[in-house]
JSON list of C-alpha atoms in Angstrom, two decimals:
[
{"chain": "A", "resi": 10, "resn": "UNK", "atom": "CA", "xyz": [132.57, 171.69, 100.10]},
{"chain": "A", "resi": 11, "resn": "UNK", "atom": "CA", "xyz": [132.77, 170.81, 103.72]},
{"chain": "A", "resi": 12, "resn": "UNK", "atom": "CA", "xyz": [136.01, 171.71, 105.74]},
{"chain": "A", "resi": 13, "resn": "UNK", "atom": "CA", "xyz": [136.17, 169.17, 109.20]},
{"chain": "A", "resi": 14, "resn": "UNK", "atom": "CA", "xyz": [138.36, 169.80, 111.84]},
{"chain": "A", "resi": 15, "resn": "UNK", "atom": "CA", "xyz": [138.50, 167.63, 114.81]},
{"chain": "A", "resi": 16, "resn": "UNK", "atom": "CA", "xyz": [140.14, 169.80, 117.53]},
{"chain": "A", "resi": 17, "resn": "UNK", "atom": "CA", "xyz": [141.15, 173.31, 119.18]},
{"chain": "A", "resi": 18, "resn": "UNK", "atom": "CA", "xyz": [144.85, 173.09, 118.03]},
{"chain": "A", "resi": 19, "resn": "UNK", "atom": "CA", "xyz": [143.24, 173.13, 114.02]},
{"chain": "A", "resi": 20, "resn": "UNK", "atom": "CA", "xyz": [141.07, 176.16, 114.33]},
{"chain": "A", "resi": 21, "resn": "UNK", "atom": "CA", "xyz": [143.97, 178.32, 112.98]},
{"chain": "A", "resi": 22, "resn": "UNK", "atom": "CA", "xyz": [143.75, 176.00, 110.04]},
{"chain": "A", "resi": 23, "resn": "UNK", "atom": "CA", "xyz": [139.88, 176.26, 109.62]},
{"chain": "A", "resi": 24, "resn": "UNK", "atom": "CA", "xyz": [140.82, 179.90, 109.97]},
{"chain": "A", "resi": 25, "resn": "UNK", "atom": "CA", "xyz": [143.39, 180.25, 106.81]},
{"chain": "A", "resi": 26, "resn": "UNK", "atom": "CA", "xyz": [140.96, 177.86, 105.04]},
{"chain": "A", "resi": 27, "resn": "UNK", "atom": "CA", "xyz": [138.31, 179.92, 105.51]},
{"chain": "A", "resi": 28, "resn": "UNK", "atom": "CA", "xyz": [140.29, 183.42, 105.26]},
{"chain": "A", "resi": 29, "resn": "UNK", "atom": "CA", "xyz": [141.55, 182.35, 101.69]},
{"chain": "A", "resi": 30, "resn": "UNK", "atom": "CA", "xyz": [139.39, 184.74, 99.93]},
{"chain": "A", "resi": 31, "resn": "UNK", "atom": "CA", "xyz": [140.22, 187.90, 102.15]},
{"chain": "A", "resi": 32, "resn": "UNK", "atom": "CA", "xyz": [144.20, 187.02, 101.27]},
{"chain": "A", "resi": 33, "resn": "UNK", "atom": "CA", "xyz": [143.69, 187.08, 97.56]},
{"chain": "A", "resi": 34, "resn": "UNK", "atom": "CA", "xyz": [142.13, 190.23, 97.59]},
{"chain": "A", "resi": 35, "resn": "UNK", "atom": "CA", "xyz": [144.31, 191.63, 100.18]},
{"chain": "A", "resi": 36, "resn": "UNK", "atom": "CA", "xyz": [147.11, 191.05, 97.33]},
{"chain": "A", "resi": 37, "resn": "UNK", "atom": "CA", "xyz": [144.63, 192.45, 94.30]},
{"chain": "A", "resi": 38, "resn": "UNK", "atom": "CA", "xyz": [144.89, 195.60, 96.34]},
{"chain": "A", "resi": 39, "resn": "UNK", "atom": "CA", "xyz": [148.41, 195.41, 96.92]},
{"chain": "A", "resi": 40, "resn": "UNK", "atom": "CA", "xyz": [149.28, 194.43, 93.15]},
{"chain": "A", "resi": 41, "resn": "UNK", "atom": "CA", "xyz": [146.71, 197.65, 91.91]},
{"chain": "A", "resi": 42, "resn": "UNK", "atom": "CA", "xyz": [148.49, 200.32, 94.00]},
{"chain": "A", "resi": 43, "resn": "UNK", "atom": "CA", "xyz": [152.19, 199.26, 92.57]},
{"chain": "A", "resi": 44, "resn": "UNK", "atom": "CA", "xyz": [149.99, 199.17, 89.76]},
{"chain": "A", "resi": 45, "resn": "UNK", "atom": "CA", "xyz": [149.52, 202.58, 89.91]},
{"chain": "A", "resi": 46, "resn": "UNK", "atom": "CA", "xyz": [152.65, 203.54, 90.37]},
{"chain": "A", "resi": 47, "resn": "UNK", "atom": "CA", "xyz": [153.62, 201.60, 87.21]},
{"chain": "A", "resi": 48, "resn": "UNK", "atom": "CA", "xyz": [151.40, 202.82, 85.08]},
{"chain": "A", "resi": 49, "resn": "UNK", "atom": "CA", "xyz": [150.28, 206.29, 86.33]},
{"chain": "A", "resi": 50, "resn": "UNK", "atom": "CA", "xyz": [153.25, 207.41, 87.94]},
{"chain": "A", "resi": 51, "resn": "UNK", "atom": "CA", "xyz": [151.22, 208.46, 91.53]},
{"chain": "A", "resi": 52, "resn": "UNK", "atom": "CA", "xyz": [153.79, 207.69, 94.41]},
{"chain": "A", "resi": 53, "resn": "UNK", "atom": "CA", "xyz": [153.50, 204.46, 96.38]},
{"chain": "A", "resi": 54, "resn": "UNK", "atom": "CA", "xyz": [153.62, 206.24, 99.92]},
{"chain": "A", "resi": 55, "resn": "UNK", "atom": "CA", "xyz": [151.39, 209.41, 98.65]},
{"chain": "A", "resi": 56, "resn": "UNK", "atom": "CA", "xyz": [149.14, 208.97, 95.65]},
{"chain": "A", "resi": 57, "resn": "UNK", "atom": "CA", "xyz": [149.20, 212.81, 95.73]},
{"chain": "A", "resi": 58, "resn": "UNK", "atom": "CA", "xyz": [152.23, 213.03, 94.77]},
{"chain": "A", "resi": 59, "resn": "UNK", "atom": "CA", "xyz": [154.16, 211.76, 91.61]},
{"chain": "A", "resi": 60, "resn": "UNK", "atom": "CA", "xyz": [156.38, 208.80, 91.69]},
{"chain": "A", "resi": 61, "resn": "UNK", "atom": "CA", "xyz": [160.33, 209.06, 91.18]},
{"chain": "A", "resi": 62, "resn": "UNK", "atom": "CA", "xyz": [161.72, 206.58, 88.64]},
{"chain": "A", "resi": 63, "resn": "UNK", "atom": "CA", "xyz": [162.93, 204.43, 91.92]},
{"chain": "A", "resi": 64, "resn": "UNK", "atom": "CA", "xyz": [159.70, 204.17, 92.82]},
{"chain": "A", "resi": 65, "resn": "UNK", "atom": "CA", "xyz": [158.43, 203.21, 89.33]},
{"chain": "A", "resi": 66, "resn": "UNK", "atom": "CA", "xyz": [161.14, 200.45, 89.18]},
{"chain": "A", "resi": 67, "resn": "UNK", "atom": "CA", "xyz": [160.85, 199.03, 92.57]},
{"chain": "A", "resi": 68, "resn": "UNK", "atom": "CA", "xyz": [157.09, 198.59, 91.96]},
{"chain": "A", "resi": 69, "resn": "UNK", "atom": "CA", "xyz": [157.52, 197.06, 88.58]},
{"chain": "A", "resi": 70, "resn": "UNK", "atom": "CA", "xyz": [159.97, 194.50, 90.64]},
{"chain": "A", "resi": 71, "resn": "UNK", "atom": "CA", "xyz": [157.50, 193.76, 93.73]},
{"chain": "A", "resi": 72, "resn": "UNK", "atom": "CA", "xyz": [154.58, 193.06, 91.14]},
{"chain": "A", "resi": 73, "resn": "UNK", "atom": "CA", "xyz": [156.92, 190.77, 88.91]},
{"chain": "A", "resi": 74, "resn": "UNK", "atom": "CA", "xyz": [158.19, 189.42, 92.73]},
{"chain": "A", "resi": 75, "resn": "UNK", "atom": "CA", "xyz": [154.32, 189.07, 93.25]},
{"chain": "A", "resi": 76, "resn": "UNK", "atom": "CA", "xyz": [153.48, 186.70, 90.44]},
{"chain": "A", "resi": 77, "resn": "UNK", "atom": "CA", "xyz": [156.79, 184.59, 90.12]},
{"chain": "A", "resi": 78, "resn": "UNK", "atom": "CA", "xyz": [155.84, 183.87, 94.52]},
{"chain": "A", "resi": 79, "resn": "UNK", "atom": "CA", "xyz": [152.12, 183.14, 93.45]},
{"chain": "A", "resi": 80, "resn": "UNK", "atom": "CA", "xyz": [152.51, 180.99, 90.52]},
{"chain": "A", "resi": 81, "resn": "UNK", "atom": "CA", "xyz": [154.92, 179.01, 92.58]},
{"chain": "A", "resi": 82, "resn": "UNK", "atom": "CA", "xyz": [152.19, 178.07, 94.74]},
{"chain": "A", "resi": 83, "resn": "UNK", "atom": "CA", "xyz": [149.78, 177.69, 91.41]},
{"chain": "A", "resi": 84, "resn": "UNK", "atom": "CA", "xyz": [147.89, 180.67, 92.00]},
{"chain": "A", "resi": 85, "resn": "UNK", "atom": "CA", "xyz": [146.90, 183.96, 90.17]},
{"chain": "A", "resi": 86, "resn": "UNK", "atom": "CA", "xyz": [145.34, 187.03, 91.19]},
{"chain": "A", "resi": 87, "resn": "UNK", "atom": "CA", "xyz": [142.78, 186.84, 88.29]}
]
């Protein structure tokens, strides 16, 4: 594939073309540590420490939050 831009003002464009990769992993690592706090119970701010049931549900909610935003856009984290 070959990505073209013409002129200065695009080169934020080339940029998110080109970043795409470091975005989707960026959110992998975001989705795994709400994962853990999900499925392990280790606390979103300290993994030291266990999570309170808040914490549990307002991670379940982001990651659900996640995936309804990303397939939206047709995308998936797998």
């Amino acid at each position: 594939m070959i990505l073209e831009y013409d002129c200065e003002e695009e080169s934020d464009d080339a940029r998110t073309a080109l970043d795409g990769y470091k975005w989707k992993m960026a959110m992998w690592d975001l989705d795994q540590s709400l994962r853990s706090t999900t499925k392990y119970g280790a606390s979103i701010l300290d993994k030291s420490k266990e999570a309170t049931p808040e914490e549990m549900d307002i991670a379940d909610k982001i990651r659900d939050a996640i995936r309804e935003i990303l397939n939206e856009y047709n995308l998936n984290l797998e």
